[in-house]
Amino acid sequence: MSEHAPVELLVCTTCRRGLPVEDDAQRPGALLHRALSAAELPEGVILKPVECLSNCDQGCSIVLRGGPARWTFVYENLNEADDVATIVEGVTKYHATADGLVPWRERPVHFRKNCAARIPPIGA
């Protein structure tokens, strides 16, 4: 195993971001996942769609997790059109760590202000 375990970027595809969207394929969460599918994610980052992260009132949500030694983070209030570059920056920095702890000042500003949860590593 390499020094850094692969990272999973989970995207809630059912998020409506408070909008009355009837077409599931046009939900903001689904659009965010589609936009991230087209983005340049670092090698070793696995993008996964998930249904409902139960954070429905807080905009689109994502999870960053990776292996038994890394902290897991849940970020909220993301926008499918405006925040793709922010997510790519954040996951790139997260991927570069062994423990998932990017120094606070080095995190994208949106990540600093919109962290819904941080969960200790399974191996801790």
N, CA, C and O of each residue as an XYZ file, in Angstrom:
496
protein
N       0.841     -1.192      0.000
C       0.000      0.000      0.000
C       0.878      1.244      0.000
O       1.902      1.300      0.682
N       0.466      2.224     -0.765
C       1.235      3.462     -0.825
C       1.055      4.240      0.477
O       0.223      3.907      1.321
N       1.862      5.284      0.604
C       1.812      6.114      1.814
C       0.423      6.709      2.024
O      -0.048      6.827      3.155
N      -0.226      7.080      0.927
C      -1.547      7.699      1.021
C      -2.585      6.783      0.390
O      -2.464      6.395     -0.772
N      -3.594      6.447      1.160
C      -4.696      5.631      0.663
C      -5.495      6.428     -0.364
O      -5.482      7.659     -0.337
N      -6.192      5.734     -1.273
C      -7.071      6.456     -2.203
C      -8.109      7.271     -1.438
O      -8.444      6.962     -0.294
N      -8.600      8.296     -2.077
C      -9.590      9.180     -1.476
C     -10.907      8.996     -2.214
O     -10.934      8.892     -3.440
N     -11.996      8.956     -1.459
C     -13.321      8.938     -2.054
C     -13.948     10.312     -1.887
O     -13.943     10.891     -0.801
N     -14.485     10.816     -2.984
C     -15.247     12.062     -2.995
C     -16.696     11.654     -3.241
O     -17.072     11.310     -4.362
N     -17.499     11.695     -2.192
C     -18.900     11.311     -2.278
C     -19.739     12.558     -2.527
O     -19.567     13.569     -1.846
N     -20.637     12.493     -3.490
C     -21.485     13.629     -3.825
C     -22.942     13.203     -3.692
O     -23.372     12.223     -4.301
N     -23.694     13.950     -2.888
C     -25.120     13.684     -2.727
C     -25.825     14.089     -4.012
O     -25.932     15.275     -4.321
N     -26.307     13.098     -4.762
C     -26.936     13.386     -6.059
C     -28.427     13.700     -5.941
O     -29.045     14.128     -6.916
N     -29.008     13.494     -4.761
C     -30.446     13.761     -4.595
C     -30.731     15.180     -4.118
O     -31.891     15.576     -4.017
N     -29.692     15.941     -3.827
C     -29.872     17.295     -3.312
C     -30.643     18.163     -4.306
O     -30.352     18.180     -5.502
N     -31.624     18.875     -3.783
C     -32.390     19.827     -4.585
C     -31.936     21.263     -4.321
O     -32.340     22.177     -5.038
N     -31.112     21.468     -3.316
C     -30.642     22.795     -2.914
C     -31.817     23.756     -2.712
O     -31.723     24.944     -3.022
N     -32.927     23.218     -2.184
C     -34.083     24.049     -1.878
C     -34.940     24.415     -3.075
O     -35.898     25.178     -2.946
N     -34.603     23.874     -4.242
C     -35.328     24.218     -5.461
C     -36.406     23.163     -5.765
O     -36.219     21.991     -5.440
N     -37.514     23.557     -6.374
C     -38.579     22.608     -6.714
C     -38.273     21.885     -8.029
O     -38.932     22.126     -9.040
N     -37.274     21.002     -8.014
C     -36.833     20.305     -9.224
C     -37.551     18.958     -9.318
O     -37.469     18.140     -8.402
N     -38.252     18.735    -10.422
C     -38.983     17.478    -10.605
C     -38.119     16.423    -11.296
O     -38.216     15.239    -10.972
N     -37.283     16.836    -12.236
C     -36.452     15.915    -13.012
C     -35.203     15.553    -12.198
O     -34.350     16.403    -11.942
N     -35.111     14.277    -11.794
C     -33.987     13.847    -10.948
C     -32.632     14.155    -11.583
O     -31.683     14.482    -10.870
N     -32.524     14.058    -12.901
C     -31.254     14.308    -13.585
C     -30.847     15.772    -13.531
O     -29.685     16.105    -13.767
N     -31.800     16.653    -13.219
C     -31.505     18.084    -13.161
C     -31.384     18.609    -11.736
O     -31.256     19.815    -11.526
N     -31.424     17.711    -10.759
C     -31.246     18.153     -9.373
C     -29.850     18.751     -9.217
O     -28.903     18.260     -9.832
N     -29.705     19.794     -8.413
C     -28.383     20.389     -8.221
C     -27.310     19.367     -7.822
O     -26.175     19.453     -8.289
N     -27.655     18.416     -6.976
C     -26.680     17.397     -6.577
C     -26.226     16.548     -7.747
O     -25.040     16.243     -7.868
N     -27.159     16.161     -8.617
C     -26.812     15.382     -9.808
C     -25.950     16.213    -10.760
O     -25.005     15.702    -11.360
N     -26.284     17.495    -10.890
C     -25.494     18.386    -11.749
C     -24.091     18.585    -11.180
O     -23.121     18.664    -11.934
N     -23.980     18.668     -9.853
C     -22.656     18.796     -9.224
C     -21.827     17.550     -9.498
O     -20.650     17.654     -9.843
N     -22.427     16.374     -9.349
C     -21.700     15.139     -9.632
C     -21.248     15.106    -11.088
O     -20.111     14.730    -11.375
N     -22.130     15.497    -12.010
C     -21.788     15.517    -13.432
C     -20.629     16.487    -13.694
O     -19.711     16.170    -14.450
N     -20.673     17.658    -13.074
C     -19.603     18.647    -13.271
C     -18.278     18.120    -12.730
O     -17.231     18.322    -13.345
N     -18.319     17.448    -11.587
C     -17.084     16.895    -11.019
C     -16.561     15.730    -11.857
O     -15.354     15.489    -11.899
N     -17.463     15.005    -12.526
C     -17.046     13.920    -13.420
C     -16.215     14.464    -14.576
O     -15.323     13.785    -15.083
N     -16.514     15.687    -14.985
C     -15.806     16.317    -16.097
C     -14.569     17.084    -15.640
O     -13.760     17.504    -16.468
N     -14.413     17.272    -14.319
C     -13.280     18.044    -13.793
C     -12.023     17.169    -13.718
O     -12.096     15.942    -13.773
N     -10.889     17.825    -13.593
C      -9.624     17.096    -13.457
C      -9.348     16.840    -11.988
O      -8.804     17.693    -11.287
N      -9.730     15.652    -11.530
C      -9.463     15.254    -10.151
C      -8.108     14.561    -10.098
O      -7.696     13.942    -11.079
N      -7.413     14.654     -8.973
C      -6.106     14.007     -8.863
C      -6.227     12.497     -9.035
O      -7.252     11.899     -8.708
N      -5.168     11.898     -9.552
C      -5.121     10.443     -9.635
C      -5.215      9.893     -8.211
O      -4.553     10.398     -7.305
N      -6.027      8.873     -8.017
C      -6.211      8.329     -6.677
C      -7.439      8.870     -5.973
O      -7.714      8.496     -4.833
N      -8.195      9.759     -6.646
C      -9.460     10.251     -6.102
C     -10.587      9.561     -6.865
O     -10.657      9.624     -8.092
N     -11.462      8.906     -6.117
C     -12.577      8.171     -6.700
C     -13.856      8.954     -6.429
O     -14.230      9.167     -5.275
N     -14.520      9.379     -7.490
C     -15.777     10.124     -7.386
C     -16.925      9.129     -7.317
O     -17.053      8.253     -8.172
N     -17.764      9.272     -6.285
C     -18.885      8.350     -6.110
C     -20.176      9.120     -5.867
O     -20.225     10.009     -5.017
N     -21.229      8.774     -6.625
C     -22.538      9.353     -6.334
C     -23.155      8.606     -5.154
O     -23.014      7.388     -5.044
N     -23.835      9.332     -4.277
C     -24.553      8.709     -3.170
C     -25.931      9.353     -3.083
O     -26.129     10.499     -3.487
N     -26.867      8.592     -2.551
C     -28.212      9.126     -2.364
C     -28.366      9.645     -0.950
O     -28.136      8.920      0.018
N     -28.746     10.869     -0.840
C     -29.095     11.555      0.393
C     -28.093     11.403      1.537
O     -27.942     10.329      2.120
N     -27.429     12.484      1.832
C     -26.536     12.563      2.987
C     -27.264     13.166      4.191
O     -26.635     13.508      5.192
N     -28.572     13.292      4.094
C     -29.415     13.823      5.187
C     -28.953     15.194      5.668
O     -28.966     15.487      6.864
N     -28.551     16.013      4.729
C     -28.155     17.382      5.029
C     -28.920     18.311      4.082
O     -28.383     19.293      3.571
N     -30.175     17.970      3.871
C     -30.997     18.550      2.799
C     -31.197     20.060      2.892
O     -31.350     20.719      1.864
N     -31.199     20.613      4.083
C     -31.441     22.047      4.230
C     -30.184     22.892      4.046
O     -30.235     24.116      4.162
N     -29.058     22.245      3.759
C     -27.781     22.966      3.706
C     -27.133     22.919      2.327
O     -25.913     22.781      2.228
N     -27.914     23.028      1.278
C     -27.341     23.043     -0.063
C     -26.734     21.709     -0.419
O     -26.967     20.720      0.276
N     -25.957     21.660     -1.490
C     -25.318     20.415     -1.894
C     -24.230     20.052     -0.889
O     -23.534     20.918     -0.358
N     -24.102     18.746     -0.644
C     -23.119     18.259      0.322
C     -22.218     17.219     -0.316
O     -22.622     16.469     -1.205
N     -20.980     17.198      0.168
C     -19.998     16.202     -0.269
C     -19.319     15.626      0.962
O     -19.380     16.199      2.050
N     -18.668     14.478      0.771
C     -17.862     13.855      1.817
C     -16.489     13.575      1.237
O     -16.369     13.113      0.103
N     -15.455     13.855      2.017
C     -14.092     13.450      1.684
C     -13.670     12.414      2.709
O     -13.704     12.672      3.912
N     -13.269     11.229      2.227
C     -12.787     10.183      3.128
C     -11.738      9.374      2.394
O     -11.692      9.354      1.164
N     -10.882      8.699      3.180
C      -9.847      7.921      2.511
C      -9.044      7.048      3.439
O      -8.103      7.521      4.077
N      -9.392      5.795      3.527
C      -8.615      4.836      4.295
C      -8.806      4.965      5.795
O      -9.453      5.899      6.269
N      -8.236      4.018      6.547
C      -8.449      3.962      7.994
C      -7.690      5.006      8.802
O      -7.959      5.168      9.992
N      -6.746      5.723      8.184
C      -5.931      6.677      8.937
C      -6.361      8.133      8.746
O      -5.886      9.018      9.458
N      -7.254      8.383      7.793
C      -7.661      9.763      7.514
C      -8.951     10.140      8.225
O      -9.851      9.319      8.403
N      -9.018     11.411      8.629
C     -10.271     12.006      9.091
C     -11.212     12.095      7.894
O     -10.765     12.220      6.754
N     -12.510     12.030      8.155
C     -13.548     12.197      7.144
C     -14.194     13.562      7.362
O     -14.438     13.967      8.499
N     -14.466     14.264      6.269
C     -15.085     15.595      6.351
C     -16.355     15.637      5.517
O     -16.412     15.077      4.423
N     -17.378     16.312      6.049
C     -18.614     16.571      5.324
C     -18.687     18.085      5.108
O     -18.645     18.863      6.061
N     -18.795     18.486      3.846
C     -18.904     19.910      3.510
C     -20.265     20.176      2.888
O     -20.805     19.344      2.158
N     -20.817     21.364      3.193
C     -22.175     21.693      2.771
C     -22.219     23.049      2.074
O     -21.204     23.725      1.905
N     -23.442     23.420      1.675
C     -23.704     24.717      1.016
C     -22.912     24.886     -0.273
O     -22.456     25.983     -0.596
N     -22.754     23.790     -1.003
C     -22.018     23.846     -2.261
C     -22.992     24.066     -3.413
O     -24.150     23.650     -3.360
N     -22.498     24.728     -4.450
C     -23.311     25.056     -5.616
C     -22.724     24.339     -6.830
O     -21.514     24.361     -7.053
N     -23.587     23.712     -7.601
C     -23.146     22.911     -8.751
C     -22.480     23.737     -9.846
O     -21.706     23.198    -10.638
N     -22.767     25.027     -9.904
C     -22.187     25.867    -10.948
C     -20.944     26.619    -10.472
O     -20.015     26.844    -11.247
N     -20.933     27.005     -9.196
C     -19.896     27.917     -8.720
C     -18.760     27.269     -7.936
O     -17.698     27.874     -7.791
N     -18.955     26.060     -7.431
C     -18.005     25.520     -6.459
C     -17.176     24.324     -6.924
O     -16.492     23.699     -6.113
N     -17.226     23.999     -8.205
C     -16.473     22.844     -8.693
C     -14.971     23.049     -8.474
O     -14.296     22.140     -7.989
N     -14.440     24.211     -8.818
C     -13.001     24.472     -8.636
C     -12.618     24.422     -7.159
O     -11.539     23.943     -6.812
N     -13.494     24.913     -6.298
C     -13.245     24.867     -4.851
C     -13.158     23.422     -4.376
O     -12.276     23.078     -3.590
N     -14.065     22.578     -4.849
C     -14.056     21.164     -4.455
C     -12.797     20.483     -4.971
O     -12.166     19.718     -4.242
N     -12.426     20.750     -6.214
C     -11.198     20.152     -6.773
C      -9.986     20.579     -5.944
O      -9.132     19.750     -5.628
N      -9.903     21.857     -5.593
C      -8.796     22.340     -4.758
C      -8.801     21.633     -3.406
O      -7.758     21.181     -2.933
N      -9.972     21.538     -2.789
C     -10.060     20.921     -1.473
C      -9.716     19.453     -1.484
O      -8.990     18.981     -0.609
N     -10.224     18.720     -2.460
C      -9.937     17.281     -2.516
C      -8.473     17.037     -2.879
O      -7.888     16.048     -2.439
N      -7.880     17.912     -3.665
C      -6.460     17.786     -4.015
C      -5.598     17.935     -2.762
O      -4.663     17.163     -2.553
N      -5.913     18.919     -1.938
C      -5.151     19.129     -0.697
C      -5.398     17.996      0.291
O      -4.470     17.545      0.963
N      -6.643     17.534      0.383
C      -6.979     16.422      1.265
C      -6.216     15.166      0.836
O      -5.660     14.460      1.676
N      -6.192     14.893     -0.458
C      -5.516     13.721     -1.014
C      -4.021     13.731     -0.695
O      -3.412     12.674     -0.531
N      -3.439     14.912     -0.609
C      -1.999     15.035     -0.364
C      -1.614     14.752      1.090
O      -0.428     14.666      1.409
N      -2.597     14.608      1.966
C      -2.309     14.358      3.376
C      -2.385     12.860      3.687
O      -3.045     12.099      2.979
N      -1.705     12.457      4.747
C      -1.797     11.071      5.217
C      -2.952     10.910      6.187
O      -3.515      9.822      6.311
N      -3.314     12.002      6.887
C      -4.334     11.918      7.932
C      -5.618     12.687      7.611
O      -6.556     12.683      8.407
N      -5.663     13.343      6.456
C      -6.853     14.089      6.063
C      -6.941     15.486      6.645
O      -7.881     16.225      6.353
N      -5.977     15.849      7.460
C      -6.025     17.151      8.132
C      -5.207     18.186      7.358
O      -3.998     18.318      7.549
N      -5.890     18.908      6.491
C      -5.274     20.025      5.782
C      -5.252     21.182      6.768
O      -6.279     21.483      7.377
N      -4.097     21.847      6.943
C      -4.078     23.002      7.858
C      -5.208     23.985      7.516
O      -5.470     24.265      6.347
N      -5.864     24.496      8.551
C      -7.061     25.308      8.387
C      -6.861     26.434      7.380
O      -7.702     26.628      6.502
N      -5.771     27.173      7.490
C      -5.537     28.327      6.604
C      -5.266     27.911      5.160
O      -5.355     28.740      4.254
N      -4.936     26.644      4.935
C      -4.668     26.163      3.575
C      -5.909     25.603      2.898
O      -5.887     25.321      1.700
N      -6.990     25.439      3.653
C      -8.240     24.931      3.081
C      -8.907     26.026      2.266
O      -8.744     27.208      2.568
N      -9.662     25.644      1.228
C     -10.443     26.663      0.522
C     -11.365     27.380      1.526
O     -11.863     26.761      2.466
N     -11.584     28.656      1.324
C     -12.391     29.449      2.245
C     -13.763     28.807      2.448
O     -14.260     28.742      3.572
N     -14.367     28.338      1.375
C     -15.683     27.712      1.514
C     -15.628     26.510      2.464
O     -16.549     26.305      3.255
N     -14.565     25.724      2.392
C     -14.424     24.561      3.270
C     -14.256     24.999      4.723
O     -14.764     24.338      5.629
N     -13.555     26.094      4.951
C     -13.372     26.588      6.327
C     -14.702     26.958      6.960
O     -14.922     26.716      8.147
N     -15.590     27.546      6.163
C     -16.836     28.096      6.705
C     -18.026     27.148      6.593
O     -19.084     27.439      7.150
N     -17.887     26.026      5.893
C     -19.029     25.159      5.624
C     -18.735     23.688      5.889
O     -19.137     22.815      5.120
N     -18.038     23.428      6.971
C     -17.783     22.046      7.374
C     -18.918     21.610      8.304
O     -19.057     22.130      9.412
N     -19.727     20.650      7.843
C     -20.851     20.160      8.642
C     -20.376     19.188      9.717
O     -20.936     19.136     10.812
N     -19.329     18.415      9.391
C     -18.826     17.429     10.357
C     -17.425     16.998      9.987
O     -17.041     16.990      8.817
N     -16.666     16.638     11.014
C     -15.400     15.966     10.808
C     -15.419     14.742     11.707
O     -15.751     14.830     12.889
N     -15.065     13.615     11.143
C     -15.221     12.335     11.812
C     -13.848     11.694     11.941
O     -13.110     11.602     10.960
N     -13.494     11.243     13.165
C     -12.170     10.659     13.385
C     -11.932      9.427     12.508
O     -12.881      8.756     12.101
N     -10.672      9.138     12.224
C     -10.352      7.957     11.418
C     -10.846      6.685     12.097
O     -10.875      6.587     13.324
N     -11.231      5.723     11.282
C     -11.679      4.433     11.795
C     -10.567      3.767     12.599
O     -10.830      3.087     13.591
N      -9.323      3.968     12.164
C      -8.193      3.330     12.820
C      -7.709      4.042     14.071
O      -6.739      3.601     14.688
N      -8.368      5.147     14.466
C      -7.907      5.942     15.622
C      -8.289      5.266     16.933
O      -7.986      5.786     18.007
